[in-house]
Short mmCIF file of C-alpha atoms in Angstrom, two decimals:
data_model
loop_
_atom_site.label_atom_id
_atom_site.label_comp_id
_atom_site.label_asym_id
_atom_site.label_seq_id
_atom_site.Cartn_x
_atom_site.Cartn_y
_atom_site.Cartn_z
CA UNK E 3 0.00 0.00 0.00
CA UNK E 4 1.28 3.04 -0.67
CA UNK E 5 1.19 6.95 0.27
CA UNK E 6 -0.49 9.63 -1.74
CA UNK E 7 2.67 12.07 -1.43
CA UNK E 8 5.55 9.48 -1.55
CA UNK E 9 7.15 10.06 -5.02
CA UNK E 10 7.65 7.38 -7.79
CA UNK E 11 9.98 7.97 -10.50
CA UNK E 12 9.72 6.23 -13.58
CA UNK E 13 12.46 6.24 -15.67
CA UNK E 14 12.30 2.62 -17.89
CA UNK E 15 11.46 5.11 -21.24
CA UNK E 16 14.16 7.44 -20.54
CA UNK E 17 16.75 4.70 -20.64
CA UNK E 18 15.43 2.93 -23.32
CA UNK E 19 18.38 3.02 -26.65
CA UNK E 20 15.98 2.28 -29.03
CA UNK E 21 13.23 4.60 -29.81
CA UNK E 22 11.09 1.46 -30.63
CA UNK E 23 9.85 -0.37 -27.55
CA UNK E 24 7.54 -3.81 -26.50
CA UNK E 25 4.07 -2.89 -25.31
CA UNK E 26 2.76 -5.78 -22.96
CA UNK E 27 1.66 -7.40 -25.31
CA UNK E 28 4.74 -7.92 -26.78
CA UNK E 29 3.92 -5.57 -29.98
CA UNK E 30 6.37 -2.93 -31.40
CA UNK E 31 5.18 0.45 -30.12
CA UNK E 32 6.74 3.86 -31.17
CA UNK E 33 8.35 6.04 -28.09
CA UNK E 34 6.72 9.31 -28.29
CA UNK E 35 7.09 13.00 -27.14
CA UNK E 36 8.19 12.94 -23.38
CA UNK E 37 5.90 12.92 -20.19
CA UNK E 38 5.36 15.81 -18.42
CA UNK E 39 8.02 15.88 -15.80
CA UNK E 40 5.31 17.60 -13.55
CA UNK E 41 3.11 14.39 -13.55
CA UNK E 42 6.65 12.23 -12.58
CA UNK E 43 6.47 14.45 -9.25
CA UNK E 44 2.91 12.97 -8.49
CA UNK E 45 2.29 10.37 -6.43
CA UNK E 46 1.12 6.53 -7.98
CA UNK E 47 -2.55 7.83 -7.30
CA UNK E 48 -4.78 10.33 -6.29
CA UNK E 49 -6.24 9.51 -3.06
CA UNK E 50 -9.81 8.48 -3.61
CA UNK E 51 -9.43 6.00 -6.41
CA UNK E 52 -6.59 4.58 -4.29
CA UNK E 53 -9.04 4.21 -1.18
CA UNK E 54 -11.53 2.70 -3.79
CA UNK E 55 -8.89 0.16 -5.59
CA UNK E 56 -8.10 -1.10 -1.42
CA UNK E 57 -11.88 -1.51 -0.86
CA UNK E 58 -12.34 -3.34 -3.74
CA UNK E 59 -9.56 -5.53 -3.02
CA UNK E 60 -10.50 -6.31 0.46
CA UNK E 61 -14.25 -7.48 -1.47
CA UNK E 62 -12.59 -9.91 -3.24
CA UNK E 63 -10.61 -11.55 -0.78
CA UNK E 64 -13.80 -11.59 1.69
CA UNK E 65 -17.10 -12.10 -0.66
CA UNK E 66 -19.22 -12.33 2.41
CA UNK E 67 -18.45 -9.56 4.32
CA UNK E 68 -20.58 -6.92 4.91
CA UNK E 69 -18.65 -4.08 4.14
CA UNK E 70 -19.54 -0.74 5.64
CA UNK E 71 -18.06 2.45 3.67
CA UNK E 72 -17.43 5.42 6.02
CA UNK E 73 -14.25 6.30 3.89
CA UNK E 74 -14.35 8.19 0.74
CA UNK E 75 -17.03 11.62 1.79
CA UNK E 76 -20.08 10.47 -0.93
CA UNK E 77 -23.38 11.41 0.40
CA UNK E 78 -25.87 8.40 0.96
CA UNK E 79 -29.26 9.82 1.74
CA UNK E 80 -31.94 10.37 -1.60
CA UNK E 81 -32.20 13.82 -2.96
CA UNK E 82 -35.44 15.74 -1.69
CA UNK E 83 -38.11 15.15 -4.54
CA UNK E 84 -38.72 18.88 -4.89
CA UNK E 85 -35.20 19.03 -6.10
CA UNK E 86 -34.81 16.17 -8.51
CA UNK E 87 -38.40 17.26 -9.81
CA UNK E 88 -37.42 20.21 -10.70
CA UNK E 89 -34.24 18.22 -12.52
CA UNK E 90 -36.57 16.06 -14.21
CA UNK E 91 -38.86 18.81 -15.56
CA UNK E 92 -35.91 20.47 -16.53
CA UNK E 93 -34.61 17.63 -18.58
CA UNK E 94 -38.23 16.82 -20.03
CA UNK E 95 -38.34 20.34 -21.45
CA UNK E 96 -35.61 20.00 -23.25
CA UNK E 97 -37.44 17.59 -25.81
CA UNK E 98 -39.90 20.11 -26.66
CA UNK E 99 -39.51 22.92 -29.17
CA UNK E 100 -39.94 25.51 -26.33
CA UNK E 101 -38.25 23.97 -23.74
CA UNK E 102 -35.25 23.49 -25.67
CA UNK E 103 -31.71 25.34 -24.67
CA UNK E 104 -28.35 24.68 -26.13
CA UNK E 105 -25.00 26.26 -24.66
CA UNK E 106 -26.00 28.60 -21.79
CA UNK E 107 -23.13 31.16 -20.04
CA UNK E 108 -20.04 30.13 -19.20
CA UNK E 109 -20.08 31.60 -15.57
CA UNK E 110 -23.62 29.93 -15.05
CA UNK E 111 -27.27 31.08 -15.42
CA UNK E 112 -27.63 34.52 -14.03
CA UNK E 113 -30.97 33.52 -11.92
CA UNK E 114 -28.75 30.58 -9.80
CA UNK E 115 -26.00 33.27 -9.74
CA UNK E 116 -28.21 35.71 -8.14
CA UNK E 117 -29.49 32.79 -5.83
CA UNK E 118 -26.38 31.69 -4.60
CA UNK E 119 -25.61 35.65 -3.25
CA UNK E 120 -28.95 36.15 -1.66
CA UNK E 121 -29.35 32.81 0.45
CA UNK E 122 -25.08 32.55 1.25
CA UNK E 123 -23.86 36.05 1.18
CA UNK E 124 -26.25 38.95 1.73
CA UNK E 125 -25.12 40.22 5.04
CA UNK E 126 -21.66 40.54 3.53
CA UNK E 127 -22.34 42.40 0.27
CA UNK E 128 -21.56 39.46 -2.55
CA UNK E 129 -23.01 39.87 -5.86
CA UNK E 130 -24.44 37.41 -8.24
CA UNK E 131 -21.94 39.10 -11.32
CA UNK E 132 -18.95 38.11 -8.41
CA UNK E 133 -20.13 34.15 -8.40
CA UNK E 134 -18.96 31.51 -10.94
CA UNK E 135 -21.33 28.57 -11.28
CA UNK E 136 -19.40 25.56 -12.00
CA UNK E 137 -19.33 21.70 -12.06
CA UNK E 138 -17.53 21.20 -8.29
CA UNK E 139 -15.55 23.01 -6.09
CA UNK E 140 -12.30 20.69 -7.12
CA UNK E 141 -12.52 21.20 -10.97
CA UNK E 142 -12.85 25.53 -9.60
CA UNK E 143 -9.85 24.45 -7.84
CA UNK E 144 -7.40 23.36 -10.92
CA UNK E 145 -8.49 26.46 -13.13
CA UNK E 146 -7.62 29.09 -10.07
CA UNK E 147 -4.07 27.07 -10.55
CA UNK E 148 -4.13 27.45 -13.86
CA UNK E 149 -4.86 31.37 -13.45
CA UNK E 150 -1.99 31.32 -11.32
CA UNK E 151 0.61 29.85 -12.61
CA UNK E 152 3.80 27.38 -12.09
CA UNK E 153 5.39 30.14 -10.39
CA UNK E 154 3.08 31.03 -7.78
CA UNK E 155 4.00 30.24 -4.30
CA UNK E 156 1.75 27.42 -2.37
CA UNK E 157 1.14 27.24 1.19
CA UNK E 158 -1.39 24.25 2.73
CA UNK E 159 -2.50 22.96 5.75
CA UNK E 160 -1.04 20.06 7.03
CA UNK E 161 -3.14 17.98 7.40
CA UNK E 162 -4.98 19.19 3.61
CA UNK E 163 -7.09 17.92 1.35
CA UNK E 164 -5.12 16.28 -1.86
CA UNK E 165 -6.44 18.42 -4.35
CA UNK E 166 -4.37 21.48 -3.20
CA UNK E 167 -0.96 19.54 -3.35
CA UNK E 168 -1.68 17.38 -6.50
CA UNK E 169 -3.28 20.47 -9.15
CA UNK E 170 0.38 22.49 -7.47
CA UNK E 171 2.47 19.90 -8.81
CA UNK E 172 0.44 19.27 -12.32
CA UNK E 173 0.81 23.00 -12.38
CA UNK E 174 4.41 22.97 -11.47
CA UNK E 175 4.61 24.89 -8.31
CA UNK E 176 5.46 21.90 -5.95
CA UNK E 177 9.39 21.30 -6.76
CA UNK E 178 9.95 17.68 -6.15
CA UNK E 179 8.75 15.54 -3.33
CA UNK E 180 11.58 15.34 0.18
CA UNK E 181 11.25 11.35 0.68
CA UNK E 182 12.58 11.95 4.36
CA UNK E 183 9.68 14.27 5.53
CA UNK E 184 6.94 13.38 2.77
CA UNK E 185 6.70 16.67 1.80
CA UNK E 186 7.50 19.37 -1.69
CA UNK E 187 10.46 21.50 -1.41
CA UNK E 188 8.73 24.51 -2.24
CA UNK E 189 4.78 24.18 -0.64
CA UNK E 190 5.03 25.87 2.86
CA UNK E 191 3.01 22.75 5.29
CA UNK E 192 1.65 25.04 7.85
CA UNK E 193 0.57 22.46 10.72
CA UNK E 194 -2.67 22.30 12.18
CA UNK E 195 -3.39 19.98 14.58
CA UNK E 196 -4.46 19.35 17.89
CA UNK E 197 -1.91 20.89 19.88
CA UNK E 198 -2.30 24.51 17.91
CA UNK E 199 -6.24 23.99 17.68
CA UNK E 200 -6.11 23.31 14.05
CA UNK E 201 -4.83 26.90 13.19
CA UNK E 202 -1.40 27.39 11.75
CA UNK E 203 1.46 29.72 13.66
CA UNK E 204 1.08 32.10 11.25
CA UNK E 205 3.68 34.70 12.55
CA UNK E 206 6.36 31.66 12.14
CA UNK E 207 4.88 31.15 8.03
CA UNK E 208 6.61 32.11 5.40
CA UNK E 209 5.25 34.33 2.53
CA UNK E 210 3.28 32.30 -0.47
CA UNK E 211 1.17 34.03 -2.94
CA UNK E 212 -1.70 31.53 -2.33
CA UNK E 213 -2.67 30.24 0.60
CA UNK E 214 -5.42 27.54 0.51
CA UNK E 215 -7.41 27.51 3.47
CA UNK E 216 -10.40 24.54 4.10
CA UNK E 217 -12.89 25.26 6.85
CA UNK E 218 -14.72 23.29 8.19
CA UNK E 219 -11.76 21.41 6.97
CA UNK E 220 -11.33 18.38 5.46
CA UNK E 221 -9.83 16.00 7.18
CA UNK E 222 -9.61 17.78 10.75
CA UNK E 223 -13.45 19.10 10.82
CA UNK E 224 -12.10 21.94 12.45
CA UNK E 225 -14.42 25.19 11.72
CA UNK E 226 -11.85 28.02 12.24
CA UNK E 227 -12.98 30.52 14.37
CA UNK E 228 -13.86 34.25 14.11
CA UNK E 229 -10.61 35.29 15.53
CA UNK E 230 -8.62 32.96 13.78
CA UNK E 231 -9.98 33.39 10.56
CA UNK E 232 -9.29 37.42 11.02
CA UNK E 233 -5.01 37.03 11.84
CA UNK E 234 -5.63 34.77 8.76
CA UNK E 235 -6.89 37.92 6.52
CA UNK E 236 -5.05 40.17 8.43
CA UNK E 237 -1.93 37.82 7.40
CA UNK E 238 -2.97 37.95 4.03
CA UNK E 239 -3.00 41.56 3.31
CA UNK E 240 0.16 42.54 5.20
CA UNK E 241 2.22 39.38 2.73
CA UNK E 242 -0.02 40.50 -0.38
CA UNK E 243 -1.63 36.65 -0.40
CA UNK E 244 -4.55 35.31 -1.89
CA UNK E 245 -6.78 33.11 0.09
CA UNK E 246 -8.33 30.03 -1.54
CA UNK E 247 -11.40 29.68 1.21
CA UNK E 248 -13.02 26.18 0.70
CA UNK E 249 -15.96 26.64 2.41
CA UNK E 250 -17.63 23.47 0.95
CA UNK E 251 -18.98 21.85 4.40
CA UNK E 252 -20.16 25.37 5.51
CA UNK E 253 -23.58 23.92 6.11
CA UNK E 254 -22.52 21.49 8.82
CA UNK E 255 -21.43 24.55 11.10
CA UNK E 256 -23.37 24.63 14.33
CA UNK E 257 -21.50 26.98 16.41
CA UNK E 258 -21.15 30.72 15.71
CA UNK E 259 -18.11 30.02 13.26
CA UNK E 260 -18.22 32.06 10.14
CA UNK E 261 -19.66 29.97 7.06
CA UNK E 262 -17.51 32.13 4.82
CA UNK E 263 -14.40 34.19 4.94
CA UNK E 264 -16.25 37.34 3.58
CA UNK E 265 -17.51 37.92 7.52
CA UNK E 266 -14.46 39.08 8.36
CA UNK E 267 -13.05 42.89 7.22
CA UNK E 268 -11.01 43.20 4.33
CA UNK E 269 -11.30 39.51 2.91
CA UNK E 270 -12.32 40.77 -0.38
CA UNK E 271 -9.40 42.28 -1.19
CA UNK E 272 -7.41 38.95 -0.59
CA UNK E 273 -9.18 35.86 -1.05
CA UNK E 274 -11.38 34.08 -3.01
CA UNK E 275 -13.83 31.37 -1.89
CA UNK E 276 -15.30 28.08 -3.44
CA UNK E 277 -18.06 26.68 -2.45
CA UNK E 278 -20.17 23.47 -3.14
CA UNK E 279 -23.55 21.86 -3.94
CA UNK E 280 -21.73 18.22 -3.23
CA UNK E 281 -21.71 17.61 0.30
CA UNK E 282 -25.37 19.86 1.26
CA UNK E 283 -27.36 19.56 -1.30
CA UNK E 284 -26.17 15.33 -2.28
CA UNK E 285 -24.83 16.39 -5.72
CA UNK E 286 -21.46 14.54 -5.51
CA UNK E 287 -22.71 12.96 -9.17
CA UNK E 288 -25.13 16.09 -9.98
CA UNK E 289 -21.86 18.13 -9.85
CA UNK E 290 -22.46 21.78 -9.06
CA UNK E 291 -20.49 24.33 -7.26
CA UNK E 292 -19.16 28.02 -7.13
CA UNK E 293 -16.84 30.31 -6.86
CA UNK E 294 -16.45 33.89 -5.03
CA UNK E 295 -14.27 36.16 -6.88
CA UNK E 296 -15.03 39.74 -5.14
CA UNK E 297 -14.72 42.92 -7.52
CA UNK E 298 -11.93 44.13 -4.89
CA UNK E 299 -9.84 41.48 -5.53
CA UNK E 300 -6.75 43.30 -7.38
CA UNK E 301 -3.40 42.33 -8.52
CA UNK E 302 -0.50 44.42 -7.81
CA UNK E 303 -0.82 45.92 -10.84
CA UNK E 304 -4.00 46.64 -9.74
CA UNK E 305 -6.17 44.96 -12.46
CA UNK E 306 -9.28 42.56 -11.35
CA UNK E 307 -8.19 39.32 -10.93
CA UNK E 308 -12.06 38.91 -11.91
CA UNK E 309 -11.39 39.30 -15.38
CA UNK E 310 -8.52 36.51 -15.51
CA UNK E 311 -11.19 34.11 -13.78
CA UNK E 312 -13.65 35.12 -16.56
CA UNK E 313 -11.37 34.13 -18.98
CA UNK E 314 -9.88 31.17 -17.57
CA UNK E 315 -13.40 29.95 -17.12
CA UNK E 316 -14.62 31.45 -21.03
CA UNK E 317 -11.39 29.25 -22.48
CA UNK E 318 -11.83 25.65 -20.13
CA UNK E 319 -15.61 25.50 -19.47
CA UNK E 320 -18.58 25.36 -21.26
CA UNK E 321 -20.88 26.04 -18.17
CA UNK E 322 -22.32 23.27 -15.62
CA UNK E 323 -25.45 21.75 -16.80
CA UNK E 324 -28.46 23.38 -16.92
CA UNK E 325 -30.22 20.62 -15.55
CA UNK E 326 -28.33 20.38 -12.57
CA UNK E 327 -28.37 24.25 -12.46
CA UNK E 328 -32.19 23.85 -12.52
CA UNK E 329 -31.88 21.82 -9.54
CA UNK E 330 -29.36 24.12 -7.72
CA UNK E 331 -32.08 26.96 -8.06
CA UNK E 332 -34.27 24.16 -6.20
CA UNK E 333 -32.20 23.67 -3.55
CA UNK E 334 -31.95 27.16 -2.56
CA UNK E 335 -36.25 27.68 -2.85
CA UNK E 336 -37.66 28.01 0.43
CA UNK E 337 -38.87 24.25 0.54
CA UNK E 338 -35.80 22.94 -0.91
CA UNK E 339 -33.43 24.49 1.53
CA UNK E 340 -35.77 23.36 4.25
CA UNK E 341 -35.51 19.65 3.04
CA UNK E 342 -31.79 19.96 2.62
CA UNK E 343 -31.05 21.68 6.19
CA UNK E 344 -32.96 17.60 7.29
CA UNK E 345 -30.57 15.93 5.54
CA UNK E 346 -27.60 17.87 6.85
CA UNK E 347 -29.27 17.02 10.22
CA UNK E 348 -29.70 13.18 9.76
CA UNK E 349 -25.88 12.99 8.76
CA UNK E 350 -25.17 15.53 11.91
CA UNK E 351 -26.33 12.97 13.68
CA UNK E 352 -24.69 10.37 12.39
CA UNK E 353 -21.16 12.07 13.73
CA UNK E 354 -23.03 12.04 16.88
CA UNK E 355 -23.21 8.44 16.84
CA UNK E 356 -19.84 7.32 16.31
CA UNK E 357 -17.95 10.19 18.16
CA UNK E 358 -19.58 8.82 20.93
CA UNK E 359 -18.60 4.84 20.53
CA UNK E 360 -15.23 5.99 19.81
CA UNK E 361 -15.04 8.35 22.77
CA UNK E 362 -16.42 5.24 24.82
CA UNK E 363 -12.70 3.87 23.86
CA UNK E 364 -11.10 6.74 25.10
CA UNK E 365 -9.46 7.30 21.80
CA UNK E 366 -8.87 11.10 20.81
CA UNK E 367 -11.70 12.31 18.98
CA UNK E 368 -11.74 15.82 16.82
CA UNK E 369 -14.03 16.72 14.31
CA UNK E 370 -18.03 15.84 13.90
CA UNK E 371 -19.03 19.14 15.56
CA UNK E 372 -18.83 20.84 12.82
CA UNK E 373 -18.68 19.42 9.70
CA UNK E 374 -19.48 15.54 8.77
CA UNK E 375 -15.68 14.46 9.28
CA UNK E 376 -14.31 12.73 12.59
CA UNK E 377 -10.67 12.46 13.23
CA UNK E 378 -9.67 9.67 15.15
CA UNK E 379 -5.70 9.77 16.62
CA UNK E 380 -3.79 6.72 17.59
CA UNK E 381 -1.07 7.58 19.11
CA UNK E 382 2.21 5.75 17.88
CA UNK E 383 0.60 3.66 15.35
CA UNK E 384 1.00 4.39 11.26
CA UNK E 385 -2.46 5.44 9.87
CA UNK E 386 -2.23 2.99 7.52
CA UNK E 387 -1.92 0.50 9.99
CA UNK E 388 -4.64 1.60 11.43
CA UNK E 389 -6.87 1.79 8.35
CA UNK E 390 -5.79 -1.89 7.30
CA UNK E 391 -7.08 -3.03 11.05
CA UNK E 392 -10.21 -1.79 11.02
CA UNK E 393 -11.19 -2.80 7.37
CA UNK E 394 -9.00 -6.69 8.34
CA UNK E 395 -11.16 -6.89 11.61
CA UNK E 396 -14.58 -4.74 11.39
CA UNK E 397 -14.68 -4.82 6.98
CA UNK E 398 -15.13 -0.94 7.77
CA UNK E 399 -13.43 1.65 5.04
CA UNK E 400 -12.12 4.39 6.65
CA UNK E 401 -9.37 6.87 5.34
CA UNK E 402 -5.52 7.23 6.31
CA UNK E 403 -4.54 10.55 7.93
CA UNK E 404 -1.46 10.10 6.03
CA UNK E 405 -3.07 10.61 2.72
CA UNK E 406 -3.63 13.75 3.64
CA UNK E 407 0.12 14.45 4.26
CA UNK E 408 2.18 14.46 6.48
CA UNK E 409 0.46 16.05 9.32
CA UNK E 410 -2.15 13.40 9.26
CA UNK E 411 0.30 10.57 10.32
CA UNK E 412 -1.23 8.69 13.21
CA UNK E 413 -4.80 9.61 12.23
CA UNK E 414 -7.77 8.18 10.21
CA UNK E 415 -10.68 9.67 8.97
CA UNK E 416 -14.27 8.31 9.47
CA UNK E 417 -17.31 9.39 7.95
CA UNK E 418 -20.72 10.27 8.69
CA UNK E 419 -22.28 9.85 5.36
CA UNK E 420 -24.52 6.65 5.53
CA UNK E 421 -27.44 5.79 5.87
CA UNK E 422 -28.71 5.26 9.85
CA UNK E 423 -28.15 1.30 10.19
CA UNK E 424 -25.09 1.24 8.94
CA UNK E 425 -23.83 3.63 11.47
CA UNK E 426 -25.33 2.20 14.56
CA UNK E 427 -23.43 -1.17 13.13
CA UNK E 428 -20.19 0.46 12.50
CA UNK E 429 -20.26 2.10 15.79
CA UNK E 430 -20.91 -1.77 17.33
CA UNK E 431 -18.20 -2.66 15.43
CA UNK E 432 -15.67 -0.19 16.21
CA UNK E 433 -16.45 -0.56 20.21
CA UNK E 434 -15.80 -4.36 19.91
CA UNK E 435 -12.81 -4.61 17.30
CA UNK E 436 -10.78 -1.46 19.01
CA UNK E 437 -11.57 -1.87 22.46
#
């Protein structure tokens, strides 16, 4: 098994003589042009599939288990009927002469656009010609690094979620990989864990031009607070940094926590926020998201960094769907949101549930307060370890901390997306196979 950040060279082409080589096969295959070196820095896999390619592994050498899956974040729970109604209407209407719409805007259908401002961002001032309707917060995610370029400077939580790290070194910010610490020679890890309450020492950070910034984050499900989300803006605009806010499990917040970085003063001049239908509104395979990019966001030559996003967008997107944007403008009606704030609850509850069997173990429990994450620590132990004895012994899918770098050594991640028997099982399970 191996780590998402460990580094694999592969060098059998390069040292080839012949420019002719043997596919597996055995046929004669021509060498073409050479691989991106910036894919060579990459890990074997992205995170997720790898999770997925060790779950179905573990299927096949145990047919009979009953495996529960509390490891990759996919929502389980039916979308409300208003929403996938409105879907299905949409989709009828487009086999009907009136009904019918090809190619709509690139930055998404004014109407959701406007939406998306009133119900998330009214009390701080966002407009719907500031928001970028897209197909996911992680594809809004690659074209900001694409706007930014391989010589931007990266800083990351550590732990972080993949996405950050992986588009930096596709882009080619990342340097190569430091096999003795896990980590890229030039992203700046700032550490958040337990023993700094999940908030980097930002004093002690070096300068980047981008800073990405998850909260409630993902793996931690730490929701930063008020005060610590205003040194991180206040950091910002004394280094000239842009924020990348991922607010995309905003919804799960049930303290006073800001649900987006615009609450505090000033964050429209330095950061930019991306936000998600996935995780609230069950869309993982709808696919629909956003992104903030505030009018006051300048570079230093002061011209809107707006405009770049408009193009970047304009040149790699045709638009999200307009039947899943007809079901985002469903979501955010007065009925829809209502049905969506119950199945944020159910799945609230659900972290309930198994923080509490794994507090019964006295194991150190973070997370599930505020978003639908829980991480577990285990002292001494390698996550993967971990994650191989719970799936060996309980046939329960979790998630390595150490996928997540190399702050999440000695974690895993669990879950709360399932449905409610499975999680009153797993937490049985857990209490009798870690006790």
């Amino acid at each position: 098994m191996t780590y998402i950040h460990i580094l694999v060279y592969y060098h059998n082409l390069e040292k080839q003589p012949n420019s002719r080589l043997r596919s597996e096969k055995g046929e004669e295959v021509c060498k073409l042009v050479s691989r991106n070196a910036n894919m060579e820095n990459l890990g074997n896999e992205y995170l997720f599939p790898e999770i997925l390619k060790w779950e179905a592994e573990h299927i096949q050498k145990n047919p009979k288990a009953q495996l529960i899956r509390l490891g990759v974040g996919d929502t389980t729970h039916p979308i409300p009927e208003i929403i996938s109604s409105a879907m299905a209407e949409h989709c009828y209407a487009l086999s009907t002469t009136q009904g019918y719409k090809g190619y709509g805007a690139e930055q998404g259908n004014m109407e959701l656009r406007i939406a998306i401002a009133e119900k998330f961002y009214r009390d701080v001032g966002i407009k719907g010609e500031e928001i970028f309707v897209s197909d996911g917060a992680q594809c809004d995610i690659s074209r900001f690094q694409i706007l930014m370029g391989p010589n931007a400077t990266v800083a990351v939580q550590d732990p972080t979620f993949p996405a950050y790290i992986d588009s930096s070194v596709i882009v080619g910010q990342s340097g190569k990989i430091v096999k003795e610490t896990g980590k890229y020679e030039n992203i700046v890890y700032m550490n958040c864990g337990p023993e700094n309450k999940f908030f980097p020492d930002l004093p002690n950070t070096p300068r980047t031009d981008i800073i990405f910034f998850c909260s409630p984050n993902n793996p931690t499900g730490h929701a930063a607070s008020r005060q610590q989300l205003k040194q991180l803006v206040d950091f910002a605009r004394e280094n000239k940094s842009i924020i990348v806010f991922d607010s995309a499990y905003a919804a799960y917040i049930t303290d006073d926590s800001p649900k987006t970085i615009f609450e505090i003063p000033g964050a429209k001049e330095v950061a930019i926020e991306i936000g998600s239908f996935s995780k609230f509104a069950g869309f993982t395979g709808v696919r629909l998201g956003w992104t903030v990019v505030p009018e006051e966001l300048l570079y230093s030559s002061g011209f809107p960094l707006r405009k770049d996003f408009n193009r970047i967008v304009c040149t790699c997107f045709n638009g999200a769907s307009s039947i899943s944007q007809a079901g985002g403008l469903a979501c955010l009606s007065e009925q829809g949101f209502r049905a969506l704030n119950n199945v944020v609850d159910y799945y609230k509850k659900n972290t309930i549930l198994l923080v509490d069997a794994l507090e019964s173990l006295e194991l150190q429990v973070y997370g599930g307060k505020n978003a639908p994450y829980i991480w577990v620590h285990f002292p001494g132990s390698s996550s993967c370890d971990v994650f191989n004895q719970i799936l060996e012994r309980a046939h329960i899918v979790t998630v390595p901390g150490r996928g997540f770098g190399p702050g999440g050594e000695g974690y895993i991640r669990i879950s709360g997306f399932g449905r409610r028997e499975c999680i009153l099982e797993a937490s049985m399970r857990l209490k009798k196979y870690l006790k």
